[in-house]
PDB file of C-alpha atoms in Angstrom:
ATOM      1  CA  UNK A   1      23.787  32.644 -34.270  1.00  0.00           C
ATOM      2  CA  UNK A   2      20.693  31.799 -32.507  1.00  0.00           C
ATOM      3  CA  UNK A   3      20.305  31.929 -29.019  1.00  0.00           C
ATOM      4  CA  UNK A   4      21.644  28.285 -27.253  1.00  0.00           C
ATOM      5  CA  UNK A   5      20.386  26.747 -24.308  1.00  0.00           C
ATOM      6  CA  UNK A   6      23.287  25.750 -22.012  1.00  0.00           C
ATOM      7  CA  UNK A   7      22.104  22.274 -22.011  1.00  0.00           C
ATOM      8  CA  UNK A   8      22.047  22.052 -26.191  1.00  0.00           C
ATOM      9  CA  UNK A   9      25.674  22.678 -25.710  1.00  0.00           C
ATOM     10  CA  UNK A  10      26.025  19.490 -23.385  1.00  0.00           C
ATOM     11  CA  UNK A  11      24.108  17.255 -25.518  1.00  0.00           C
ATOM     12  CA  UNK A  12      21.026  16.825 -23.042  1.00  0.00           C
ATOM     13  CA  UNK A  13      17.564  18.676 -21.941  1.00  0.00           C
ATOM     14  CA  UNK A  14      17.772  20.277 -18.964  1.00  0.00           C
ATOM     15  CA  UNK A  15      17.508  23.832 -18.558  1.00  0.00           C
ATOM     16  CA  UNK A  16      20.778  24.246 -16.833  1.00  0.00           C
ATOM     17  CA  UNK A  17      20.885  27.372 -16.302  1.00  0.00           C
ATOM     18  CA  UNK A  18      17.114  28.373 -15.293  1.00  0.00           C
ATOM     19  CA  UNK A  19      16.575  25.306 -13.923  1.00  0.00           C
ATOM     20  CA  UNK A  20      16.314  24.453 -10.037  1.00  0.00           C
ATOM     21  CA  UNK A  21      19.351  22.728 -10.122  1.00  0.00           C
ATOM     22  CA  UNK A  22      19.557  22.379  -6.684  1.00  0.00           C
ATOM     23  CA  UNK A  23      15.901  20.365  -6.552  1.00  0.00           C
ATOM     24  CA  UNK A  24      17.403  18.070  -9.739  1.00  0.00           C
ATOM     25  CA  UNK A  25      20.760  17.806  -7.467  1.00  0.00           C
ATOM     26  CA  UNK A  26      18.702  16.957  -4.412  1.00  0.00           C
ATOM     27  CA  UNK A  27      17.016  13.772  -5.968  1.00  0.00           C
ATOM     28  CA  UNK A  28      19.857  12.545  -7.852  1.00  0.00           C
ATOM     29  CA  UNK A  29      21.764  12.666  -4.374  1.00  0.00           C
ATOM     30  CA  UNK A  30      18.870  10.789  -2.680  1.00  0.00           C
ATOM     31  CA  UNK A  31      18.911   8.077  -4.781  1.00  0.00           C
ATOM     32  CA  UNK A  32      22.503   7.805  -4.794  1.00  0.00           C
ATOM     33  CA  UNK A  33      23.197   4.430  -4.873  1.00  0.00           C
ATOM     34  CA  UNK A  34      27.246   4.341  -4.823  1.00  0.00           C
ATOM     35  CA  UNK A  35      28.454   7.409  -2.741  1.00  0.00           C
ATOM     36  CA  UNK A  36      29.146   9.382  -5.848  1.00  0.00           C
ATOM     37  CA  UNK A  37      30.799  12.478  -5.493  1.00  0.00           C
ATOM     38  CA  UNK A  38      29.876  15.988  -7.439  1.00  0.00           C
ATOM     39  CA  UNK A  39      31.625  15.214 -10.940  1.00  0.00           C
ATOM     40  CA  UNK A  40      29.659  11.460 -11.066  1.00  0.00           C
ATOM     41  CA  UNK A  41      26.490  12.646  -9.936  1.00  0.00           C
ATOM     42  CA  UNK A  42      26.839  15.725 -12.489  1.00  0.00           C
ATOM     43  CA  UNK A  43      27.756  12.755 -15.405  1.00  0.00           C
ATOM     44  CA  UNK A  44      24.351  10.659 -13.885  1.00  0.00           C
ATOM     45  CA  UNK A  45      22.378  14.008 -14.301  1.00  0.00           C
ATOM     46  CA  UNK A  46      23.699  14.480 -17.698  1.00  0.00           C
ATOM     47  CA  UNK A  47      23.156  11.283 -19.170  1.00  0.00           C
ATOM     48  CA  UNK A  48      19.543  10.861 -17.741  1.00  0.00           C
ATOM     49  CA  UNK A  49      18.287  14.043 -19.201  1.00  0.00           C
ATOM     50  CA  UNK A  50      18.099  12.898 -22.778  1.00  0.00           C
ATOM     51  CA  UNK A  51      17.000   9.852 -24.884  1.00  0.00           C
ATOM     52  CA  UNK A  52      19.714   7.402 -22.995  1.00  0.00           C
ATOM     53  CA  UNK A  53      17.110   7.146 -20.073  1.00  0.00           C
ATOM     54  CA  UNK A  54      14.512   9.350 -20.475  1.00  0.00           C
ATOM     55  CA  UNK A  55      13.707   8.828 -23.890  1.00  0.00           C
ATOM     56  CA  UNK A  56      14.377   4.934 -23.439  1.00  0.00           C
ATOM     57  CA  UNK A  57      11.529   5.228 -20.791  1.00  0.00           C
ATOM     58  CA  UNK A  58       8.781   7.064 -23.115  1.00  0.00           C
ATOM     59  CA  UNK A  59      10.058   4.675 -26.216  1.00  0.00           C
ATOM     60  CA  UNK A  60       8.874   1.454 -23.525  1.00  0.00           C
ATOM     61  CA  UNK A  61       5.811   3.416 -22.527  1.00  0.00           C
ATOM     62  CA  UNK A  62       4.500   3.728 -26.015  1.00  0.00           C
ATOM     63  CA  UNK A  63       5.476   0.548 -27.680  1.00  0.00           C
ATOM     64  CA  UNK A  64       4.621  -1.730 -25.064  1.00  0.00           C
ATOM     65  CA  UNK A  65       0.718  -0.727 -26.502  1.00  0.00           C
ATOM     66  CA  UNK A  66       1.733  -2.384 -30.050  1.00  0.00           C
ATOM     67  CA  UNK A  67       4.782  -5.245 -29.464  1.00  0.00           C
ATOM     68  CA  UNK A  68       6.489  -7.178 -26.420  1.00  0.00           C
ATOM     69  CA  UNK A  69       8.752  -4.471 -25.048  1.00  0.00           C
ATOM     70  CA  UNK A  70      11.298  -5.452 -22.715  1.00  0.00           C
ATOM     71  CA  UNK A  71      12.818  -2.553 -20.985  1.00  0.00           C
ATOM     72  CA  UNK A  72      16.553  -2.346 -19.169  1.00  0.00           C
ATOM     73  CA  UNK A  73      18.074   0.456 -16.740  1.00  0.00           C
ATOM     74  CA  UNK A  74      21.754  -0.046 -16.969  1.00  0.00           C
ATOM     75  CA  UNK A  75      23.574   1.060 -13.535  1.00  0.00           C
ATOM     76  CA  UNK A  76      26.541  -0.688 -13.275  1.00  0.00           C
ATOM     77  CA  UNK A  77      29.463   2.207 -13.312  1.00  0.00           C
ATOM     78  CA  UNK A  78      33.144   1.297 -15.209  1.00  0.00           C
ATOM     79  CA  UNK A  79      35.884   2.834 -16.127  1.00  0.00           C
ATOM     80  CA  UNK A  80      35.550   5.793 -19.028  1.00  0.00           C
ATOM     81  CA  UNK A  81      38.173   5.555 -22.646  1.00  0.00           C
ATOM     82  CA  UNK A  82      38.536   9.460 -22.044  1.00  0.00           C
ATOM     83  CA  UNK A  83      38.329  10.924 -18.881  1.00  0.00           C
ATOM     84  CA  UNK A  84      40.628   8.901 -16.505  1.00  0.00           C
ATOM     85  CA  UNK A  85      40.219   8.132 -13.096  1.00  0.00           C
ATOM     86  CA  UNK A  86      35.958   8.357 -13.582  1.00  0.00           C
ATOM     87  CA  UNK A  87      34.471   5.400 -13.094  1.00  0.00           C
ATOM     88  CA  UNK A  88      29.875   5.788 -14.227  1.00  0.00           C
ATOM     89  CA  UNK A  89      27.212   4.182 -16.120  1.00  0.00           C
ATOM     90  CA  UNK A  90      28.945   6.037 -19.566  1.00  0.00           C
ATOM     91  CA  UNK A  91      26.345   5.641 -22.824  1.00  0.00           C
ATOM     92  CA  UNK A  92      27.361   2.721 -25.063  1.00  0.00           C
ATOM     93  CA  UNK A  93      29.778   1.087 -22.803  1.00  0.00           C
ATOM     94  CA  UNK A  94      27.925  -2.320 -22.484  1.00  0.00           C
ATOM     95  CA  UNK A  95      27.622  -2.334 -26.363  1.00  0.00           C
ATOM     96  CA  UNK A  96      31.225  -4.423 -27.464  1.00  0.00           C
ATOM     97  CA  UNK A  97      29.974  -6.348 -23.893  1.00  0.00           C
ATOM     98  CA  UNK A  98      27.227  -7.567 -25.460  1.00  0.00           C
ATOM     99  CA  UNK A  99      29.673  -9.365 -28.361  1.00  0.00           C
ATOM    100  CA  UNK A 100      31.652 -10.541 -25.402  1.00  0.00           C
ATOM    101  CA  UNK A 101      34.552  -8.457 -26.606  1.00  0.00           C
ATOM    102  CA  UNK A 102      35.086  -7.618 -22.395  1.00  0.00           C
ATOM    103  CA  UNK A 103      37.935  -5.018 -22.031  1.00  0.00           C
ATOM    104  CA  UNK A 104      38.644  -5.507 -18.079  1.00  0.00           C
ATOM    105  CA  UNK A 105      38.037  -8.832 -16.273  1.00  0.00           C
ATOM    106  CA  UNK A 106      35.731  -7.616 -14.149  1.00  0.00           C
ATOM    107  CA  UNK A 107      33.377  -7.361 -16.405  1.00  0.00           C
ATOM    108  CA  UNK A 108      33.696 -10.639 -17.854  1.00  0.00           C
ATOM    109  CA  UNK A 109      29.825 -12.107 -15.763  1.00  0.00           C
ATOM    110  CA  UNK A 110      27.949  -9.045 -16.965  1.00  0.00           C
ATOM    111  CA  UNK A 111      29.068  -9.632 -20.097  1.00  0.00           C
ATOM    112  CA  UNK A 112      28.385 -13.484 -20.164  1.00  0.00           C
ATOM    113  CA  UNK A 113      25.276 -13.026 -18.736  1.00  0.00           C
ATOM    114  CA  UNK A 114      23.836  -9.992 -20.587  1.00  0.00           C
ATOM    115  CA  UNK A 115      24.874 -11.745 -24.354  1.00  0.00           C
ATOM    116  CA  UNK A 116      23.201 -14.233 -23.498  1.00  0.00           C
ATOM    117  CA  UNK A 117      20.221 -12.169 -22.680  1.00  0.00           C
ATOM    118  CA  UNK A 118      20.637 -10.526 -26.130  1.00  0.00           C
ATOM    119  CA  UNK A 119      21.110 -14.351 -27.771  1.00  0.00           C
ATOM    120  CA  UNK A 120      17.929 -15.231 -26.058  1.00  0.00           C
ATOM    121  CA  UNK A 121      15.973 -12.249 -27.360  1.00  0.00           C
ATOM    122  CA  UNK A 122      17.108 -12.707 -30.909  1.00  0.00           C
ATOM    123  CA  UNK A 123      16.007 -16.278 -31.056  1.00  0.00           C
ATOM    124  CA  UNK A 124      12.825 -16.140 -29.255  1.00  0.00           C
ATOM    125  CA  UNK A 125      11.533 -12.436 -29.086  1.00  0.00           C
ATOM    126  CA  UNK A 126      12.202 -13.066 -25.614  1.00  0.00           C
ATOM    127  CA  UNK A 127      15.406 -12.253 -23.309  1.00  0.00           C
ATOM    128  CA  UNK A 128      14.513 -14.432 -20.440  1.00  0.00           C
ATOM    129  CA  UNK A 129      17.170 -17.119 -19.418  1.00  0.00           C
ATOM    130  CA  UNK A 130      17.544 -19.991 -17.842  1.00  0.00           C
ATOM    131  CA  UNK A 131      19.322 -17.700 -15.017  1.00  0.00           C
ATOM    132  CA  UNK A 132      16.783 -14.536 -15.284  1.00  0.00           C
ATOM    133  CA  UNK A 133      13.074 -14.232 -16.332  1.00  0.00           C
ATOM    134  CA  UNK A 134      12.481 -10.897 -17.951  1.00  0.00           C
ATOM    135  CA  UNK A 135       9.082  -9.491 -17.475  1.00  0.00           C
ATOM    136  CA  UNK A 136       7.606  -7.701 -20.613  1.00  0.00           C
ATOM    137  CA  UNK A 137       7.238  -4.169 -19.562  1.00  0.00           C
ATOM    138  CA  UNK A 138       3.938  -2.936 -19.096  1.00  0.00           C
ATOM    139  CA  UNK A 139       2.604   0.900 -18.570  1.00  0.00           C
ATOM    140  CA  UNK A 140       1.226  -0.088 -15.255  1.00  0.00           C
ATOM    141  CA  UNK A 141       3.901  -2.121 -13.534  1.00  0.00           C
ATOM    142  CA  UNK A 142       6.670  -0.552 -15.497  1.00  0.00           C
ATOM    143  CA  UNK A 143       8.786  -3.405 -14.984  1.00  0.00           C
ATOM    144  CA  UNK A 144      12.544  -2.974 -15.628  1.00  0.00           C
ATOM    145  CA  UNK A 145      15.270  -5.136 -15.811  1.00  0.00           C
ATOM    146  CA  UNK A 146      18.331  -3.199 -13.793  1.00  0.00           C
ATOM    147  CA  UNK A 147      21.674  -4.058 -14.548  1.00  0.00           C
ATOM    148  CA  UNK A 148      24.934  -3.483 -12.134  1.00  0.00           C
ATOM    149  CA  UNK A 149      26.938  -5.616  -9.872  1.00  0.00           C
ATOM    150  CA  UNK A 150      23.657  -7.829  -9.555  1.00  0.00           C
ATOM    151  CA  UNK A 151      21.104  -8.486 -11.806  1.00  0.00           C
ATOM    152  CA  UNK A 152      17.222  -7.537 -10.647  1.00  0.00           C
ATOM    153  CA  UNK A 153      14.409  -6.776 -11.336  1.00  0.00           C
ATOM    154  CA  UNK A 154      12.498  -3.119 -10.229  1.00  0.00           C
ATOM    155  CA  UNK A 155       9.342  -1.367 -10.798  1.00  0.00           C
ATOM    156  CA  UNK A 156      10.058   1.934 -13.057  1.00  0.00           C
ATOM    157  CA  UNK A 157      13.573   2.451 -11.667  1.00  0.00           C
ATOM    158  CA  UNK A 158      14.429   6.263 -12.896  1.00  0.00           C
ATOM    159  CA  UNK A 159      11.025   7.483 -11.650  1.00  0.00           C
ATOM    160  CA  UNK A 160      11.852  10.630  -9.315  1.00  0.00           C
ATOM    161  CA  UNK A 161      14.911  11.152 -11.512  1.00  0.00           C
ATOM    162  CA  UNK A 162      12.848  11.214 -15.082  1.00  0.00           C
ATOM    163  CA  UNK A 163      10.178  13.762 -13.091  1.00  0.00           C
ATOM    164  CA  UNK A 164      12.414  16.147 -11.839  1.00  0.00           C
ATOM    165  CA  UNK A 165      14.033  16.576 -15.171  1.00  0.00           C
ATOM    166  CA  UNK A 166      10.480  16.710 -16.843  1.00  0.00           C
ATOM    167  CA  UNK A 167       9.831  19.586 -14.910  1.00  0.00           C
ATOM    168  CA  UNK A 168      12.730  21.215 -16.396  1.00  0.00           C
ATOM    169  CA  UNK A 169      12.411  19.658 -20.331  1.00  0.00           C
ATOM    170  CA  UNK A 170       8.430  19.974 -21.007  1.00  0.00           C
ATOM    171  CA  UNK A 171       8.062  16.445 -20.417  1.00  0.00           C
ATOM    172  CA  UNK A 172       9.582  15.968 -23.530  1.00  0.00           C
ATOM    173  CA  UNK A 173      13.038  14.499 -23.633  1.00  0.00           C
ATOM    174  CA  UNK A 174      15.791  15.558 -25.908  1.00  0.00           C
ATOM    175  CA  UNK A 175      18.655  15.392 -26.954  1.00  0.00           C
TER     176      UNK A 175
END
């Protein structure tokens, strides 16, 4: 039984147990957007250290040389199927949103508005809408399409967050 990192065990790339957690924990705080408390912000941590936003990141980076690239940052925080009372930005929860199959009423406008984003972008190449324009992503502007309560645009979103896990993963995210 070779030796494991902790964070192989929890699915992601950081170095959890050599790392500087407390620099990681430090940024992820700062740019707390919601008043998380320690669980959530361990969840955002987490998630971000692998391909679900690092990864998406270098993916946008190195197609956007060959093909239109359009590049989201999903922050909007709901409800999780299995641990109750947690409500975060959970991997794959926007998916059956897209299909407008919406399992709380709240979420009925994000999911209006992002399948018709996805409609859009599977007719035309393009996920603009009469509602949003949707900048191609480019490596110098590194426009991204947020989503959460609102709808916006921001340049490169996840930046402090992707480089102090980089630090702590090569560069290289995993998974």
């Amino acid at each position: 039984f070779p030796t494991r990192r902790s964070s192989d065990l929890l699915g992601c790339g950081v170095l959890l147990i050599s790392a500087d957690f407390d620099e990681i924990l430090e940024v992820f705080s700062r740019n707390n957007l919601k008043n998380d408390d320690a669980g959530q912000t361990l969840l955002k941590i987490l998630s971000s250290a692998g391909m679900l936003t690092s990864g998406a990141y270098y993916q946008a980076m190195s197609q956007s040389e060959t093909a239109p690239v359009y590049r989201y940052f999903n922050r909007l925080d709901v409800p999780h199927n299995y641990l109750p009372g947690l409500k975060f930005c959970w991997h794959t929860f926007d998916t059956p949103l897209y299909f407008r199959i919406v399992p709380y009423e709240f979420l009925e406008t994000f999911s209006r508005k992002t399948s018709a984003m996805w409609a859009a972008f599977a007719r035309t190449g393009n996920p603009s809408t009469e509602e949003y324009e949707w900048p191609r992503f480019d490596p110098e502007k590194k426009l991204t399409m947020v989503f959460d309560d609102t709808f916006y645009i921001e340049e490169d979103p996840d930046r402090e967050e992707r480089e102090v896990l980089a630090k702590y993963t090569d560069g290289v995210p995993t998974m």
